[in-house]
Amino acid sequence: MADLVQPHGYPLEEHFVTTKDGYILRLFRIPSSAASSASPASTHCVVAHPVAATVDNRHCSKCSWHHNSSSSSVSSSSGRPMVFLQHALMDSSAGWLLLGPKRSLALQLADAGFDVWLGNSRGNRYSRNHTQLDPDASSAFWDYSWDDLAQHDLPASIRYSMAVSGQSSLVYIGYSQGTMIGLAALASQPQLAASISLAVLIAPVAFTTAMTSPAFVLSSRLGFDRFALSQGWGEWGSFQQANSDAMMPICRRFPWFCLGYLTTFCGSNPRGNVEEEMVPLVFGHLPAGTSVKVMSQWAQSMRRGNTQHLHRFDYGSECSNVNSTGPGSAGSGVLRCNLEVYGQPEPPVYDPAAITTPLALFTGGRDTISKLADVELLKGVLQPGVLQLHQHQPDYGHLDFELGADAPELVYPELLQLVTKFGAQSQAATAS
């Protein structure tokens, strides 16, 4: 992360927060723009949990460490409104920075006067830590679905970042899975929702009835996720530095091949909007990793085909203890069921109709994951007045919003205008 921020003169802070179920999440903060930074760019790491020794500090080897958020090396917000960015599936906080200075969304927000926080979901390369569980030795570490990201990771990250910055509200920006967990949290946690003045949903995913991504469609239809869970597989797509180092020279020489691999999953722009020099940089940070159970919940959504609600993880209807792994158990040896976990035969739902937080949607016509037909279903269940903006780019695939060469000119200006408007409202709320 530091190599994407500090060479351009921006300050960077690295924070750690522990969720209620013991996962240690790594957050990054860009508290000001390069122009307003009062000191040379450096990384300050802040541990905000009692088990600092468990933190994997491989990504903070050149940092100065502090063990509480009141350290003098941690910047106050200096009156800046806050924005919190949450990444996509198999992605990390790095994705928001790959376009570089003056172009990436995170750095544009810093230049526009925002206190920028970047989240990382449990299990990705920056949040592969726990107070008790070893991700390399314990299958229990990987026993989580995206429900846990919505119910534990997001609230812990947002509340911690607001406490450090001294703010009572912020603007939330989610991308792909970041929109899914954002919608789930807003629909089910009124107290958290009250602290979010605006939620910007980029390539939003709520319903998946129209999804045409070949990888997702084939995997869900064949039930590959069920097989993986039955075999006790826990981790999916972990980041391996050796693999990244091997792929980068290949992608420099054959960028069309590497980009084609990515767009097969999520759709491509007919204008070839991702520049060739970007491709090896992308593969230097992907895949960032997640759990098989998260992937399975995506597949469950596709098989269910619901058009009104987002469902929690489905453990099925068979309730029996067996001496083998089972769906959702991540190698625990116990076959759980909905009745045991939820006290009802069907998994509970998140109801988007319960959301009162203002929303903005950014969609692409060539996106095979966030299909416009599914976005229209989402719009149809929202309360009147919730939707503030829907910007649609007919040629955009799933990647263009984060990596597209023309995103800084075509997408971000209207996004920044809206975020600035609601950011000012957040500041007014904090002041009062």
Coordinates of C-alpha atoms in Angstrom, one line a residue:
M1 CA 0.0 0.0 0.0
A2 CA 2.7 2.5 0.9
D3 CA 4.2 2.3 -2.6
L4 CA 0.9 3.5 -4.0
V5 CA 0.6 6.5 -1.7
Q6 CA 3.9 7.8 -0.3
P7 CA 5.9 8.3 -3.5
H8 CA 3.2 10.9 -4.5
G9 CA 3.7 12.9 -1.3
Y10 CA 0.5 11.8 0.5
P11 CA 0.6 10.8 4.2
L12 CA -0.5 7.3 5.1
E13 CA -1.6 5.8 8.4
E14 CA -2.1 2.1 9.1
H15 CA -4.7 1.1 11.7
F16 CA -5.8 -2.2 13.2
V17 CA -9.2 -2.8 14.7
T18 CA -10.6 -6.1 16.2
T19 CA -14.1 -7.2 15.6
K20 CA -16.4 -8.8 18.2
D21 CA -15.5 -12.2 16.9
G22 CA -11.8 -11.7 17.1
Y23 CA -10.7 -10.8 13.5
I24 CA -8.0 -8.2 13.2
L25 CA -8.7 -5.8 10.3
R26 CA -6.1 -3.5 8.7
L27 CA -7.4 -0.1 7.8
F28 CA -5.5 2.6 5.9
R29 CA -6.1 6.3 6.2
I30 CA -5.0 9.2 4.0
P31 CA -5.8 12.1 6.3
S32 CA -4.9 14.9 3.9
S33 CA -3.8 15.7 0.4
A34 CA -0.1 15.8 -0.7
A35 CA -0.3 19.6 -0.9
S36 CA -1.6 20.0 2.6
S37 CA 0.7 17.4 4.3
A38 CA 2.8 19.2 6.9
S39 CA 5.5 16.5 7.1
P40 CA 7.3 14.1 4.7
A41 CA 5.2 11.2 3.7
S42 CA 5.5 8.3 6.1
T43 CA 3.4 5.4 7.4
H44 CA 2.3 5.4 11.0
C45 CA 0.8 2.1 12.3
V46 CA -1.7 2.1 15.1
V47 CA -2.7 -1.0 17.1
A48 CA -6.2 -0.6 18.6
H49 CA -6.6 -4.1 20.1
P50 CA -5.1 -5.8 23.2
V51 CA -3.2 -8.6 21.3
A52 CA -0.7 -6.6 19.3
A53 CA 1.7 -9.5 19.1
T54 CA -0.7 -11.4 16.8
V55 CA -0.6 -8.8 14.1
D56 CA 1.1 -9.8 10.9
N57 CA 3.3 -6.8 10.2
R58 CA 4.8 -7.9 6.9
H59 CA 3.1 -5.0 5.2
C60 CA 4.3 -2.5 7.7
S61 CA 8.0 -3.3 8.0
K62 CA 9.1 0.3 7.6
C63 CA 6.4 1.8 9.9
S64 CA 6.7 3.5 13.2
W65 CA 4.4 1.7 15.6
H66 CA 2.1 3.1 18.3
H67 CA -0.3 1.2 20.5
N68 CA -3.2 3.6 20.8
S69 CA -5.1 5.9 18.6
S70 CA -4.2 9.0 20.6
S71 CA -0.6 9.0 19.4
S72 CA 0.7 12.3 18.3
S73 CA 1.6 10.6 15.0
V74 CA -2.0 10.1 14.2
S75 CA -3.6 13.1 12.4
S76 CA -6.7 14.7 13.5
S77 CA -9.2 15.3 10.7
S78 CA -8.5 19.1 10.8
G79 CA -12.2 19.7 10.0
R80 CA -12.2 17.4 7.0
P81 CA -15.3 15.4 6.2
M82 CA -14.8 11.6 6.3
V83 CA -15.3 9.1 3.5
F84 CA -14.9 5.3 3.9
L85 CA -14.2 3.1 0.9
Q86 CA -14.9 -0.6 0.9
H87 CA -13.4 -2.9 -1.8
A88 CA -14.9 -5.6 -4.1
L89 CA -14.8 -9.4 -3.8
M90 CA -11.2 -10.7 -4.0
D91 CA -9.9 -7.1 -3.9
S92 CA -8.3 -5.0 -1.3
S93 CA -7.8 -1.3 -0.4
A94 CA -5.1 -1.2 -3.0
G95 CA -7.7 -1.2 -5.8
W96 CA -8.8 2.3 -5.0
L97 CA -5.2 3.6 -5.6
L98 CA -4.1 1.8 -8.8
L99 CA -4.9 4.7 -11.2
G100 CA -2.3 6.8 -9.4
P101 CA -2.2 10.5 -8.3
K102 CA -4.8 13.0 -9.6
R103 CA -6.6 10.0 -11.1
S104 CA -7.5 7.3 -8.5
L105 CA -10.7 7.9 -6.6
A106 CA -9.1 7.7 -3.2
L107 CA -6.4 10.3 -4.0
Q108 CA -8.9 12.5 -5.7
L109 CA -11.0 12.5 -2.6
A110 CA -8.0 13.4 -0.5
D111 CA -7.2 16.3 -2.9
A112 CA -10.9 17.4 -2.6
G113 CA -10.5 17.8 1.1
F114 CA -11.7 14.5 2.6
D115 CA -10.3 12.4 5.4
V116 CA -10.1 9.1 3.5
W117 CA -10.3 5.7 5.1
L118 CA -9.8 2.4 3.2
G119 CA -11.3 -0.8 4.6
N120 CA -10.1 -4.4 4.2
S121 CA -12.4 -7.3 4.8
R122 CA -11.3 -10.3 6.9
G123 CA -9.3 -12.9 5.1
N124 CA -7.8 -10.7 2.4
R125 CA -4.1 -10.0 2.2
Y126 CA -4.2 -7.1 4.7
S127 CA -6.6 -8.6 7.2
R128 CA -5.4 -12.1 7.6
N129 CA -5.2 -12.0 11.3
H130 CA -7.2 -13.1 14.4
T131 CA -6.7 -12.9 18.2
Q132 CA -6.7 -16.7 18.5
L133 CA -7.0 -18.4 15.1
D134 CA -4.1 -19.0 12.7
P135 CA -5.3 -18.6 9.1
D136 CA -2.6 -21.1 8.0
A137 CA -3.5 -23.8 10.5
S138 CA -7.1 -23.3 11.6
S139 CA -10.0 -24.0 9.3
A140 CA -12.2 -22.1 11.8
F141 CA -10.6 -18.9 10.7
W142 CA -12.3 -19.3 7.3
D143 CA -15.7 -20.1 8.7
Y144 CA -17.3 -16.9 7.6
S145 CA -19.7 -15.6 5.0
W146 CA -20.3 -12.1 3.7
D147 CA -22.9 -11.8 6.5
D148 CA -20.0 -11.5 8.9
L149 CA -18.5 -8.7 6.8
A150 CA -21.8 -6.8 7.0
Q151 CA -22.5 -7.6 10.7
H152 CA -19.0 -7.4 12.2
D153 CA -16.3 -6.0 9.9
L154 CA -18.1 -3.0 8.5
P155 CA -19.5 -1.7 11.8
A156 CA -16.2 -2.2 13.6
S157 CA -14.3 -0.4 10.9
I158 CA -16.6 2.5 10.5
R159 CA -17.0 3.1 14.3
Y160 CA -13.3 3.0 14.8
S161 CA -12.5 5.3 12.0
M162 CA -15.1 7.9 13.1
A163 CA -13.7 7.7 16.7
V164 CA -10.2 8.4 15.5
S165 CA -11.2 11.2 13.1
G166 CA -13.6 12.7 15.7
Q167 CA -16.6 12.6 13.4
S168 CA -20.2 11.5 14.0
S169 CA -21.0 10.6 10.4
L170 CA -19.4 9.9 7.0
V171 CA -19.9 9.1 3.4
Y172 CA -19.7 5.4 2.5
I173 CA -18.4 4.3 -1.0
G174 CA -18.7 0.6 -1.8
Y175 CA -17.6 -1.3 -4.9
S176 CA -19.2 -4.6 -6.0
Q177 CA -19.3 -6.8 -2.9
G178 CA -18.7 -3.5 -0.9
T179 CA -22.1 -2.5 -2.1
M180 CA -23.7 -5.8 -1.1
I181 CA -22.4 -5.7 2.5
G182 CA -23.2 -2.0 2.6
L183 CA -26.8 -2.6 1.7
A184 CA -27.1 -5.5 4.2
A185 CA -25.7 -3.3 7.0
L186 CA -27.9 -0.3 6.2
A187 CA -31.0 -2.5 6.1
S188 CA -30.3 -4.3 9.4
Q189 CA -28.4 -1.9 11.6
P190 CA -30.3 1.4 12.1
Q191 CA -27.6 2.8 14.5
L192 CA -24.9 2.3 11.9
A193 CA -27.1 3.6 9.1
A194 CA -27.7 6.8 11.1
S195 CA -24.0 7.6 10.9
I196 CA -23.8 7.3 7.1
S197 CA -25.0 10.5 5.4
L198 CA -24.7 9.0 1.9
A199 CA -23.9 5.5 0.4
V200 CA -22.3 5.5 -3.0
L201 CA -22.7 2.1 -4.7
I202 CA -20.4 1.5 -7.6
A203 CA -21.2 -1.6 -9.7
P204 CA -23.9 -2.4 -7.2
V205 CA -24.8 -6.0 -6.4
A206 CA -28.0 -6.8 -4.5
F207 CA -29.9 -9.3 -6.8
T208 CA -28.2 -11.7 -9.2
T209 CA -31.1 -13.0 -11.4
A210 CA -29.6 -11.5 -14.6
M211 CA -25.9 -12.1 -13.9
T212 CA -24.1 -13.5 -17.0
S213 CA -20.5 -13.8 -15.7
P214 CA -19.4 -17.2 -17.1
A215 CA -17.4 -18.1 -14.1
F216 CA -20.1 -17.3 -11.6
V217 CA -22.9 -18.8 -13.7
L218 CA -21.0 -22.1 -14.3
S219 CA -19.8 -22.4 -10.7
S220 CA -23.3 -21.9 -9.3
R221 CA -25.0 -24.2 -11.7
L222 CA -22.5 -27.0 -11.2
G223 CA -22.6 -26.5 -7.4
F224 CA -18.8 -26.2 -7.2
D225 CA -19.2 -24.2 -3.9
R226 CA -21.1 -27.2 -2.4
F227 CA -18.3 -29.5 -3.3
A228 CA -15.6 -27.2 -2.0
L229 CA -17.4 -26.9 1.4
S230 CA -18.1 -30.6 1.6
Q231 CA -14.3 -31.1 1.2
G232 CA -13.6 -28.8 4.1
W233 CA -11.9 -26.1 1.9
G234 CA -11.7 -22.8 3.7
E235 CA -9.6 -20.2 1.9
W236 CA -10.2 -19.1 -1.7
G237 CA -7.9 -17.2 -3.9
S238 CA -5.2 -16.2 -1.4
F239 CA -2.6 -13.7 -2.3
Q240 CA 0.7 -15.3 -2.9
Q241 CA 3.7 -13.0 -3.5
A242 CA 5.5 -15.6 -5.6
N243 CA 2.5 -15.9 -7.9
S244 CA 2.3 -12.2 -8.2
D245 CA 6.0 -11.9 -9.0
A246 CA 5.6 -14.5 -11.7
M247 CA 2.5 -13.0 -13.3
M248 CA 3.7 -9.4 -13.5
P249 CA 6.4 -10.0 -16.3
I250 CA 3.9 -12.2 -18.2
C251 CA 1.3 -9.4 -18.0
R252 CA 3.9 -6.8 -19.1
R253 CA 4.6 -8.8 -22.2
F254 CA 1.1 -10.1 -22.9
P255 CA -1.3 -7.5 -21.3
W256 CA -4.1 -8.6 -23.6
F257 CA -4.0 -12.1 -22.2
C258 CA -4.1 -11.0 -18.6
L259 CA -6.8 -8.4 -19.1
G260 CA -8.8 -11.0 -21.1
Y261 CA -8.6 -13.3 -18.1
L262 CA -10.1 -10.6 -15.8
T263 CA -12.8 -9.4 -18.2
T264 CA -14.0 -13.0 -18.7
F265 CA -15.2 -12.8 -15.2
C266 CA -16.9 -9.4 -15.2
G267 CA -17.3 -8.0 -18.7
S268 CA -15.2 -5.8 -21.0
N269 CA -15.5 -2.3 -22.4
P270 CA -15.5 -2.3 -26.2
R271 CA -13.3 0.7 -26.2
G272 CA -10.5 -1.1 -24.4
N273 CA -10.6 1.3 -21.4
V274 CA -8.0 -0.3 -19.2
E275 CA -4.5 0.8 -20.4
E276 CA -1.9 -1.9 -21.0
E277 CA 0.6 -0.5 -18.5
M278 CA -2.1 -0.9 -15.8
V279 CA -2.4 -4.6 -16.2
P280 CA 0.8 -5.9 -14.5
L281 CA 0.1 -3.4 -11.6
V282 CA -3.3 -5.0 -11.2
F283 CA -1.9 -8.5 -11.1
G284 CA 0.6 -7.3 -8.5
H285 CA -2.3 -6.9 -6.1
L286 CA -4.8 -9.6 -7.1
P287 CA -6.3 -11.9 -6.0
A288 CA -6.4 -10.6 -2.5
G289 CA -8.2 -13.6 -1.0
T290 CA -11.5 -14.5 0.7
S291 CA -13.3 -17.6 2.1
V292 CA -15.0 -20.4 0.2
K293 CA -18.1 -19.7 2.3
V294 CA -18.2 -16.1 0.9
M295 CA -18.0 -17.5 -2.6
S296 CA -20.7 -20.0 -1.8
Q297 CA -23.1 -17.3 -0.6
W298 CA -22.7 -15.6 -4.0
A299 CA -23.6 -18.9 -5.7
Q300 CA -26.6 -19.4 -3.3
S301 CA -27.9 -16.0 -4.4
M302 CA -27.8 -16.9 -8.0
R303 CA -29.5 -20.3 -7.5
R304 CA -32.2 -18.7 -5.3
G305 CA -33.0 -15.9 -7.8
N306 CA -34.7 -13.7 -5.3
T307 CA -35.9 -10.3 -6.4
Q308 CA -37.0 -8.6 -3.1
H309 CA -34.4 -9.5 -0.4
L310 CA -30.8 -10.4 0.2
H311 CA -30.6 -13.7 2.0
R312 CA -28.2 -14.6 4.8
F313 CA -26.0 -17.7 4.3
D314 CA -28.2 -20.8 3.7
Y315 CA -27.1 -23.8 5.8
G316 CA -29.9 -26.0 4.3
S317 CA -32.6 -28.0 6.0
E318 CA -30.8 -31.2 7.0
C319 CA -30.1 -31.0 10.7
S320 CA -27.8 -33.8 11.9
N321 CA -24.4 -34.1 13.4
V322 CA -22.0 -36.1 11.4
N323 CA -18.3 -37.0 11.6
S324 CA -17.4 -35.2 8.4
T325 CA -17.4 -31.7 7.0
G326 CA -20.6 -30.2 5.7
P327 CA -21.9 -27.1 3.9
G328 CA -21.0 -24.0 5.9
S329 CA -18.9 -25.8 8.5
A330 CA -15.5 -25.0 6.9
G331 CA -14.0 -28.2 8.2
S332 CA -15.6 -28.1 11.7
G333 CA -16.9 -31.6 11.4
V334 CA -20.5 -30.4 12.2
L335 CA -23.3 -30.3 9.5
R336 CA -25.3 -27.2 10.5
C337 CA -28.7 -26.3 9.3
N338 CA -30.9 -23.2 9.2
L339 CA -33.0 -24.4 12.1
E340 CA -30.0 -24.8 14.3
V341 CA -28.2 -21.5 13.3
Y342 CA -31.2 -19.2 12.9
G343 CA -34.1 -21.0 14.7
Q344 CA -36.1 -21.1 11.4
P345 CA -36.1 -23.3 8.3
E346 CA -35.1 -20.6 5.9
P347 CA -32.3 -18.1 6.3
P348 CA -33.3 -14.6 7.4
V349 CA -33.2 -11.8 4.9
Y350 CA -32.0 -8.2 4.6
D351 CA -34.7 -6.0 3.3
P352 CA -33.6 -3.1 1.0
A353 CA -37.0 -1.5 1.5
A354 CA -35.9 -0.8 5.1
I355 CA -33.0 1.5 4.0
T356 CA -33.5 5.2 4.6
T357 CA -29.9 6.3 3.9
P358 CA -29.6 8.3 0.7
L359 CA -28.1 6.2 -2.1
A360 CA -26.2 6.9 -5.4
L361 CA -25.8 4.2 -8.0
F362 CA -23.1 3.9 -10.7
T363 CA -23.6 1.2 -13.3
G364 CA -22.2 -0.1 -16.5
G365 CA -23.9 -1.5 -19.6
R366 CA -21.2 -4.2 -20.2
D367 CA -21.0 -5.3 -16.6
T368 CA -21.7 -9.0 -16.4
I369 CA -21.8 -9.1 -12.6
S370 CA -23.9 -6.0 -11.8
K371 CA -26.5 -6.2 -14.5
L372 CA -28.7 -3.3 -15.2
A373 CA -31.8 -5.5 -14.9
D374 CA -30.9 -6.4 -11.4
V375 CA -30.1 -2.8 -10.5
E376 CA -33.6 -1.9 -11.7
L377 CA -35.0 -4.5 -9.3
L378 CA -33.1 -2.9 -6.5
K379 CA -34.4 0.6 -7.4
G380 CA -37.9 -0.8 -7.5
V381 CA -37.8 -1.9 -3.8
L382 CA -36.2 1.2 -2.4
Q383 CA -38.3 3.8 -0.5
P384 CA -39.3 6.9 -2.4
G385 CA -36.6 9.6 -2.0
V386 CA -33.8 7.3 -1.1
L387 CA -32.2 7.2 -4.5
Q388 CA -30.3 10.5 -5.1
L389 CA -28.5 9.6 -8.4
H390 CA -28.1 6.9 -10.9
Q391 CA -25.3 7.4 -13.4
H392 CA -25.1 4.7 -16.1
Q393 CA -22.2 4.3 -18.5
P394 CA -23.3 2.1 -21.5
D395 CA -19.8 0.9 -22.4
Y396 CA -18.5 0.2 -18.8
G397 CA -17.7 -3.3 -17.6
H398 CA -17.2 -4.2 -13.9
L399 CA -13.5 -3.1 -13.9
D400 CA -13.9 0.3 -15.5
F401 CA -15.1 2.2 -12.4
E402 CA -11.8 1.4 -10.6
L403 CA -9.3 0.9 -13.5
G404 CA -10.9 2.7 -16.5
A405 CA -8.7 5.3 -18.2
D406 CA -11.6 7.7 -18.6
A407 CA -13.2 7.1 -15.2
P408 CA -11.5 10.2 -13.7
E409 CA -13.1 12.4 -16.3
L410 CA -16.3 10.4 -17.0
V411 CA -17.4 9.1 -13.6
Y412 CA -15.6 10.7 -10.7
P413 CA -16.6 14.4 -11.2
E414 CA -20.3 13.8 -10.6
L415 CA -19.5 11.3 -7.8
L416 CA -17.2 13.9 -6.1
Q417 CA -19.8 16.6 -6.5
L418 CA -22.4 14.5 -4.7
V419 CA -20.0 13.3 -2.0
T420 CA -18.9 16.9 -1.4
K421 CA -22.5 17.9 -0.9
F422 CA -23.3 15.2 1.6
G423 CA -19.9 15.5 3.2
A424 CA -20.7 19.0 4.1
Q425 CA -23.9 17.8 5.7
S426 CA -21.9 15.3 7.7
Q427 CA -19.6 18.1 8.9
A428 CA -22.6 20.2 9.9
A429 CA -24.0 17.3 11.9
T430 CA -20.7 16.8 13.7
A431 CA -20.5 20.5 14.5
S432 CA -24.0 20.5 16.0

